[in-house]
């Protein structure tokens, strides 16, 4: 659901554009047209009589923003639904104010890119009117833009731009568009800048947390098809291509969903599954890194749903605002404390000056006493009582001197308190640096995991090569044994034939022997041939 404050920002731009005289008032006819267009794009039934009834007591002249706001809340924003096109709504408000506020010819970006920067401004601007974006949010947007272009953040240019802004700490929407459109912070080509603006726009405004091609298993035919996936905080949509022309379906993510990794199967690798309440989706990523990134992104969305939070960028924006508010309160407390310490210091200095004046007066009095003593030595006895009084005054002055030292000690303590405050600020800066170092350590750990994965892959390749070489060696050895077996078989056949030939020769020589011996000899020969064949 779009927040009312975000819708009001776009409407404020439109109302301001219609206020040609900058008096904070717009004619009723223009407000009728604006209201009709808003109702049309937000799919709200428009009641033309409601505006007349609402302003029936104010027909004398143009209507102010304060007078139009109750009508806007009651008859339009209170009836708004979730199914309207937020981009079309912003386009209507943008069309009313763009050409009246900035010259497109001075920019290196197209009107569509300027519109996207305008939407980003409305998202990051403060919830105060007139709308402005503070320095911290400007730097946040520019850093994401630089990351999308693949270039680093330039602190030197940022410091130089702050000097050019002098004492200003915020920008309007048109100043931000001109800052991005003039290419002050980037020297890349126009297409690269346009792609970077579109990427940041999709991330911040359209809540696109991740997108890319993956293979999805069908539910009916069980075939694998490549789809373009777009992950948002509440759903994961998939399309035929990245042009988003033909949408094939949505995976609704709620607190009951879960995502798990799957082993490789059916010739598919890098598999994971998204389990919803009534259906599950099997998906194959292009590599292990993309698989892990998708699983982590989906788990983050499910965790946000379980915590009842909105999109991560809105939560991040709220945290930044709360941090700025806390820092502002701390700075105000620190300024008030410094003011109190300065007042106490001024008071101590005044007391010190008074003490110095009294001490000077005492010194003068002591000098006078010494002179009187020299002049009236003969009257010592008579003036002894007066001398005691003067000595008492001296003791009082010594007490005053000690009080003065205590005052100086109080001033030193005040300076120590001030030093302690400075140390506290330094400690806060160190904690911030430690957090940044922790983030860098996490980045290094991810790099080590990637390196370990690559090493495992190389080890598996080496092991496969070793197995292939062993298989080839075994095949060669098997061929050699087969050749040896064939040679032995030939030798056995040659020896058998030679033996048979010898037997036949001996049989011819002994032909005169009895027929029984010849028969026995033939049977023995057959047995020998049979045994020889068996051996072979």
XYZ file of C-alpha atoms in Angstrom:
536
model
C 0.000 0.000 0.000
C 1.394 3.398 -0.984
C 1.770 5.761 1.959
C -0.363 8.888 1.919
C 2.650 11.129 2.564
C 4.323 9.843 -0.620
C 1.204 10.546 -2.707
C 0.855 14.026 -1.217
C 4.381 14.951 -2.293
C 3.586 14.412 -5.979
C 0.268 16.278 -5.633
C 2.098 19.150 -3.903
C 4.373 19.518 -6.945
C 1.331 19.637 -9.226
C -0.467 22.206 -7.033
C 2.683 24.357 -6.855
C 3.019 24.259 -10.663
C -0.574 25.454 -11.053
C 0.160 28.333 -8.664
C 1.543 30.652 -11.345
C 1.628 33.743 -9.087
C 3.344 31.917 -6.208
C 0.642 33.106 -3.797
C -0.271 29.639 -2.591
C -3.640 29.685 -4.402
C -5.060 27.959 -7.507
C -8.304 28.553 -9.364
C -11.222 26.197 -8.780
C -11.407 25.186 -12.462
C -7.790 24.018 -12.431
C -8.389 22.057 -9.205
C -11.408 20.388 -10.839
C -9.245 19.189 -13.728
C -6.502 18.047 -11.336
C -9.021 16.184 -9.150
C -10.607 14.478 -12.152
C -7.229 13.297 -13.459
C -6.211 12.024 -10.014
C -9.463 10.092 -9.597
C -9.113 8.609 -13.090
C -5.572 7.339 -12.624
C -6.223 6.123 -9.051
C -9.410 4.293 -10.178
C -11.675 6.272 -7.841
C -15.237 7.285 -8.858
C -15.166 11.020 -9.457
C -17.969 13.168 -7.990
C -17.914 16.611 -9.711
C -20.521 17.958 -7.311
C -18.404 17.161 -4.241
C -15.847 19.893 -5.023
C -18.593 22.506 -5.430
C -20.277 21.410 -2.218
C -16.996 21.426 -0.337
C -16.132 24.973 -1.432
C -19.633 26.437 -1.554
C -18.690 29.023 1.111
C -15.498 30.049 -0.709
C -16.522 31.104 -4.222
C -14.914 34.528 -4.298
C -11.476 33.638 -5.650
C -8.703 31.047 -5.972
C -8.439 28.257 -3.427
C -5.417 27.755 -1.170
C -3.536 24.556 -0.542
C -4.828 24.484 3.038
C -8.425 24.673 1.785
C -7.932 22.007 -0.915
C -6.240 19.535 1.458
C -9.421 18.494 3.399
C -11.232 17.784 0.115
C -8.226 15.842 -1.183
C -8.082 13.671 1.954
C -11.828 13.046 2.225
C -12.886 12.464 -1.380
C -9.710 11.068 -2.970
C -6.999 9.766 -0.630
C -9.419 8.098 1.807
C -10.783 6.041 -1.107
C -7.480 5.059 -2.667
C -6.798 1.387 -3.410
C -3.671 -0.665 -4.051
C -4.351 -1.646 -7.662
C -3.660 1.701 -9.365
C -0.501 2.434 -11.385
C 1.763 4.602 -9.217
C 3.962 5.490 -12.211
C 1.004 6.800 -14.177
C -0.087 8.784 -11.112
C 3.384 10.345 -10.814
C 3.459 11.006 -14.576
C 0.344 13.174 -14.321
C 1.818 15.313 -11.542
C 5.192 15.393 -13.336
C 3.663 16.615 -16.595
C 2.126 19.606 -14.819
C 5.347 20.801 -13.182
C 8.362 19.717 -15.296
C 8.391 22.243 -18.149
C 7.479 25.079 -15.779
C 10.420 24.428 -13.474
C 13.465 23.398 -15.535
C 14.912 23.695 -19.058
C 15.503 20.217 -20.625
C 18.077 21.527 -23.106
C 20.564 22.188 -20.305
C 20.533 18.558 -19.170
C 22.548 15.533 -20.342
C 19.665 13.221 -19.444
C 16.317 12.565 -21.103
C 12.964 13.718 -19.774
C 12.213 10.132 -18.670
C 15.436 10.015 -16.635
C 14.607 13.412 -15.135
C 11.192 12.005 -14.156
C 12.881 9.078 -12.396
C 15.200 11.449 -10.480
C 12.089 13.459 -9.513
C 10.415 10.310 -8.132
C 13.581 9.459 -6.188
C 13.588 13.003 -4.775
C 9.999 12.580 -3.537
C 10.978 9.291 -1.895
C 14.073 10.658 -0.106
C 12.818 14.184 0.696
C 11.775 15.269 4.174
C 8.077 15.160 5.153
C 7.957 18.961 5.358
C 6.733 21.568 2.898
C 8.136 23.078 0.779
C 9.830 19.778 -0.138
C 13.639 19.618 0.095
C 16.231 16.856 0.282
C 18.963 17.131 2.914
C 22.691 16.652 2.311
C 22.837 13.136 3.810
C 20.085 11.866 1.473
C 21.731 13.580 -1.529
C 25.000 11.780 -0.813
C 23.106 8.485 -0.288
C 21.453 8.831 -3.726
C 24.678 9.892 -5.469
C 26.620 6.998 -3.936
C 24.041 4.458 -5.186
C 24.156 6.158 -8.606
C 27.966 5.888 -8.695
C 27.802 2.208 -7.685
C 25.295 1.539 -10.485
C 27.679 3.182 -12.994
C 30.596 1.114 -11.680
C 32.621 4.121 -10.496
C 33.768 5.072 -7.007
C 32.398 7.813 -4.783
C 34.421 11.043 -4.970
C 34.737 12.718 -1.580
C 36.758 15.551 -3.175
C 33.949 16.506 -5.544
C 31.421 16.214 -2.732
C 33.472 18.579 -0.541
C 33.900 20.985 -3.447
C 30.154 20.981 -4.078
C 29.465 21.674 -0.400
C 31.695 24.738 -0.645
C 29.736 25.900 -3.681
C 26.483 25.513 -1.750
C 27.932 27.750 1.014
C 25.658 27.474 4.032
C 22.835 25.575 2.242
C 22.159 22.073 3.548
C 19.343 20.991 1.213
C 18.160 21.055 -2.441
C 14.824 21.251 -4.223
C 13.707 18.641 -6.760
C 14.749 20.771 -9.723
C 18.173 21.527 -8.233
C 18.744 17.797 -7.721
C 17.708 17.053 -11.339
C 20.084 19.757 -12.577
C 22.889 18.384 -10.380
C 22.486 14.885 -11.870
C 21.676 16.092 -15.380
C 24.721 18.335 -15.735
C 27.027 15.381 -14.970
C 28.884 17.184 -12.195
C 29.612 13.954 -10.305
C 30.101 11.663 -13.323
C 31.936 11.736 -16.648
C 30.336 8.629 -18.161
C 28.312 8.524 -21.364
C 24.619 9.376 -21.500
C 23.483 5.730 -21.997
C 25.526 4.608 -18.973
C 24.095 7.423 -16.842
C 20.579 6.570 -18.031
C 21.020 2.874 -17.136
C 22.344 3.819 -13.691
C 19.388 6.143 -13.022
C 16.975 3.399 -14.110
C 18.665 0.841 -11.835
C 18.455 3.135 -8.775
C 14.850 4.027 -9.713
C 13.824 0.371 -9.859
C 15.558 -0.341 -6.551
C 14.205 2.633 -4.542
C 10.830 3.389 -6.161
C 9.689 0.062 -7.665
C 11.191 -1.969 -4.780
C 13.090 -4.257 -7.176
C 15.497 -5.999 -4.820
C 16.971 -8.364 -7.432
C 16.332 -9.408 -11.041
C 17.816 -11.753 -13.630
C 17.368 -14.846 -15.807
C 16.918 -18.302 -14.209
C 15.427 -21.678 -15.205
C 12.036 -22.625 -13.703
C 10.455 -26.073 -13.574
C 6.857 -26.229 -14.811
C 4.036 -27.532 -12.604
C 2.161 -29.470 -15.299
C 4.599 -30.609 -18.001
C 7.615 -30.590 -15.617
C 9.797 -28.975 -18.275
C 12.481 -26.393 -17.580
C 12.010 -22.917 -19.109
C 14.154 -19.787 -18.860
C 12.331 -16.873 -17.230
C 13.190 -13.313 -16.202
C 12.627 -13.050 -12.429
C 12.001 -9.805 -10.485
C 12.121 -9.954 -6.673
C 10.121 -7.439 -4.634
C 9.478 -7.372 -0.852
C 6.087 -9.111 -1.174
C 6.408 -11.207 -4.330
C 8.670 -12.699 -6.965
C 7.353 -12.242 -10.510
C 8.593 -14.043 -13.609
C 8.302 -12.973 -17.245
C 9.129 -14.386 -20.682
C 11.906 -11.806 -21.164
C 13.490 -8.813 -19.491
C 11.326 -6.460 -21.567
C 8.482 -7.387 -19.116
C 5.964 -7.604 -21.957
C 4.475 -11.023 -21.092
C 4.081 -11.872 -17.423
C 3.856 -15.606 -16.639
C 3.093 -15.578 -12.928
C 3.833 -14.433 -9.365
C 5.274 -16.165 -6.330
C 3.589 -14.537 -3.333
C 6.006 -14.328 -0.384
C 4.452 -14.383 3.077
C 5.564 -15.332 6.568
C 4.778 -19.024 5.936
C 7.099 -19.312 2.919
C 10.619 -20.709 3.037
C 13.491 -21.150 0.589
C 15.898 -24.111 0.613
C 18.848 -25.314 -1.439
C 18.467 -28.539 -3.460
C 21.084 -31.041 -4.684
C 21.763 -31.288 -8.410
C 19.365 -33.581 -10.292
C 17.891 -34.216 -13.752
C 20.988 -32.659 -15.284
C 20.249 -29.322 -13.557
C 22.666 -27.620 -11.200
C 22.476 -24.795 -8.660
C 18.918 -25.728 -7.679
C 16.794 -24.237 -4.911
C 13.113 -24.433 -4.013
C 10.609 -21.851 -2.747
C 7.960 -23.513 -0.596
C 4.676 -21.629 -0.218
C 1.522 -22.681 1.603
C -0.087 -24.568 -1.309
C 2.610 -24.799 -3.979
C 6.387 -25.061 -4.422
C 8.664 -23.684 -7.143
C 11.906 -25.347 -8.254
C 14.408 -22.927 -9.801
C 17.897 -23.351 -11.274
C 20.402 -20.473 -11.109
C 23.264 -19.954 -13.550
C 26.025 -20.554 -10.963
C 26.569 -21.111 -7.243
C 27.165 -17.431 -6.523
C 23.885 -16.360 -8.149
C 22.084 -19.196 -6.354
C 23.359 -18.025 -2.944
C 22.523 -14.375 -3.741
C 18.941 -15.275 -4.707
C 18.444 -17.464 -1.623
C 19.714 -14.712 0.694
C 17.551 -12.050 -0.999
C 14.392 -14.205 -0.769
C 15.117 -15.093 2.875
C 15.477 -11.371 3.635
C 12.055 -10.656 2.089
C 10.417 -13.474 4.075
C 12.046 -12.206 7.280
C 10.685 -8.690 6.617
C 7.207 -10.160 6.139
C 7.492 -12.076 9.410
C 8.536 -8.898 11.228
C 5.689 -6.967 9.657
C 8.046 -4.441 8.035
C 7.705 -2.660 4.715
C 10.348 -2.553 1.988
C 14.009 -2.446 3.161
C 14.590 0.927 1.514
C 11.710 2.519 3.408
C 13.028 1.024 6.658
C 16.522 2.299 5.826
C 15.113 5.771 5.119
C 13.301 5.800 8.477
C 16.465 4.698 10.292
C 18.464 7.487 8.629
C 15.849 10.048 9.618
C 15.766 8.796 13.203
C 19.562 8.936 13.321
C 19.542 12.525 12.033
C 16.925 13.472 14.624
C 18.956 11.891 17.431
C 22.103 13.643 16.240
C 20.236 16.938 16.077
C 18.930 16.483 19.624
C 22.417 15.551 20.834
C 23.904 18.581 19.099
C 21.261 20.844 20.641
C 21.949 19.344 24.073
C 25.657 19.822 23.528
C 25.173 23.449 22.456
C 22.978 24.080 25.491
C 25.570 22.481 27.747
C 28.327 24.558 26.173
C 26.201 27.677 26.631
C 25.714 26.844 30.319
C 29.429 26.182 30.743
C 30.242 29.473 29.002
C 27.830 31.346 31.272
C 29.380 29.687 34.340
C 32.840 30.550 33.025
C 31.842 34.199 32.495
C 30.442 34.317 36.015
C 33.667 32.879 37.404
C 35.685 35.426 35.463
C 33.590 38.265 36.887
C 34.114 36.919 40.384
C 37.835 36.633 39.680
C 38.002 40.257 38.542
C 36.202 41.306 41.717
C 38.660 39.283 43.795
C 41.586 40.898 41.984
C 40.172 44.362 42.701
C 39.765 43.507 46.396
C 43.281 42.087 46.502
C 44.662 45.259 44.937
C 42.793 47.320 47.484
C 44.252 45.168 50.272
C 47.756 45.606 48.934
C 47.286 49.370 48.905
C 45.989 49.232 52.452
C 49.007 47.182 53.585
C 51.351 49.726 52.040
C 49.513 52.489 53.847
C 49.768 50.537 57.112
C 53.519 50.109 56.669
C 53.954 53.827 56.148
C 51.798 54.633 59.148
C 53.777 52.146 61.223
C 57.069 53.800 60.279
C 55.680 57.221 61.076
C 54.084 56.257 64.347
C 56.572 53.916 65.968
C 56.433 56.039 69.069
C 52.667 55.454 69.294
C 52.823 51.636 68.974
C 51.307 51.070 72.322
C 48.401 53.372 71.637
C 47.717 51.934 68.164
C 48.101 48.197 69.034
C 44.369 47.650 68.895
C 44.211 49.193 65.425
C 47.066 46.905 64.338
C 45.119 43.830 65.411
C 42.182 44.976 63.337
C 44.397 45.360 60.301
C 45.841 41.864 60.859
C 42.310 40.534 60.935
C 41.691 42.199 57.605
C 44.782 40.505 56.227
C 43.447 37.110 57.268
C 40.176 37.895 55.557
C 42.093 38.764 52.425
C 43.940 35.461 52.663
C 40.584 33.685 52.875
C 39.471 35.611 49.851
C 42.658 34.493 48.094
C 41.854 30.854 48.870
C 38.355 31.394 47.549
C 39.902 32.781 44.398
C 42.005 29.634 44.032
C 38.863 27.529 44.439
C 37.216 29.577 41.723
C 40.171 28.885 39.455
C 39.879 25.180 40.293
C 36.186 25.276 39.328
C 37.112 26.831 36.019
C 39.697 24.075 35.431
C 37.052 21.465 36.230
C 34.713 23.090 33.710
C 37.409 22.811 31.056
C 37.891 19.141 31.964
C 34.143 18.578 31.493
C 34.404 20.173 28.080
C 37.336 17.880 27.237
C 35.274 14.882 28.356
C 32.518 15.902 25.953
C 35.029 16.071 23.124
C 36.324 12.603 24.039
C 32.736 11.311 23.977
C 32.328 12.629 20.444
C 35.624 10.978 19.456
C 34.444 7.665 20.921
C 31.228 7.869 18.874
C 33.315 8.407 15.738
C 35.501 5.402 16.653
C 32.408 3.228 17.073
C 31.217 4.278 13.628
C 34.673 3.410 12.206
C 34.515 0.021 13.951
C 31.155 -0.696 12.345
C 32.579 0.234 8.978
C 35.555 -2.106 9.598
C 33.131 -4.888 10.535
C 31.319 -4.419 7.215
C 34.641 -4.565 5.386
C 35.497 -7.786 7.300
C 32.219 -9.320 6.178
C 33.089 -8.384 2.601
C 36.523 -10.042 2.959
C 34.888 -13.161 4.416
C 32.609 -13.384 1.382
C 35.677 -13.085 -0.863
C 37.382 -15.936 1.038
C 34.285 -18.148 0.642
C 34.331 -17.479 -3.099
C 38.055 -18.326 -3.263
C 37.472 -21.573 -1.326
C 34.662 -22.546 -3.724
C 36.953 -21.961 -6.717
C 39.712 -24.062 -5.092
C 37.254 -26.943 -4.511
C 36.167 -26.775 -8.156
C 39.802 -26.925 -9.355
C 40.471 -29.867 -7.009
C 37.466 -31.767 -8.456
C 38.726 -31.107 -12.005
C 42.203 -32.397 -11.072
C 40.697 -35.515 -9.478
C 38.624 -36.205 -12.611
C 41.733 -35.882 -14.806
C 43.615 -38.342 -12.543
C 40.771 -40.875 -12.829
C 40.758 -40.542 -16.629
C 44.527 -41.188 -16.770
C 44.149 -44.274 -14.523
C 41.361 -45.575 -16.781
C 43.553 -45.175 -19.878
C 46.446 -47.045 -18.156
C 44.071 -49.904 -17.210
C 42.819 -50.134 -20.801
C 46.417 -50.343 -22.094
C 47.246 -53.100 -19.587
C 44.091 -55.042 -20.597
C 45.101 -54.858 -24.290
C 48.607 -56.142 -23.446
C 47.188 -59.109 -21.503
C 44.859 -59.920 -24.417
C 47.845 -59.981 -26.808
C 49.769 -62.283 -24.439
C 46.770 -64.644 -24.214
C 46.494 -64.839 -27.999
C 50.278 -65.615 -28.308
C 50.006 -68.414 -25.747
C 47.003 -69.865 -27.602
C 48.958 -69.940 -30.893
C 51.898 -71.685 -29.175
C 49.553 -74.323 -27.708
C 48.004 -74.987 -31.137
C 51.452 -75.371 -32.834
C 52.681 -77.846 -30.172
C 49.484 -79.884 -30.383
C 49.752 -80.264 -34.162
C 53.428 -81.285 -33.905
C 52.611 -83.946 -31.328
C 49.752 -85.342 -33.426
C 52.031 -85.488 -36.493
C 54.635 -87.462 -34.508
C 51.982 -89.900 -33.327
C 50.730 -90.499 -36.841
C 54.264 -91.230 -38.073
C 54.811 -93.754 -35.303
C 51.467 -95.358 -36.152
C 52.522 -95.913 -39.790
C 55.778 -97.518 -38.704
C 53.961 -99.895 -36.364
C 51.192 -100.776 -38.832
C 51.976 -104.447 -38.420
C 50.821 -104.362 -34.840
C 47.559 -105.679 -33.849
C 44.326 -103.927 -34.649
C 43.501 -103.590 -30.988
C 46.720 -101.697 -30.295
C 45.931 -99.377 -33.228
C 42.487 -98.707 -31.838
C 43.887 -97.957 -28.415
C 46.434 -95.628 -29.941
C 43.703 -93.705 -31.801
C 41.672 -93.371 -28.605
C 44.731 -92.100 -26.746
C 45.349 -89.615 -29.537
C 41.766 -88.355 -29.345
C 42.073 -87.968 -25.562
C 45.325 -86.038 -25.922
C 43.765 -83.753 -28.548
C 40.744 -83.213 -26.315
C 42.894 -82.375 -23.277
C 45.014 -80.051 -25.409
C 41.909 -78.181 -26.587
C 40.686 -77.931 -23.027
C 44.002 -76.468 -21.913
C 43.942 -74.029 -24.768
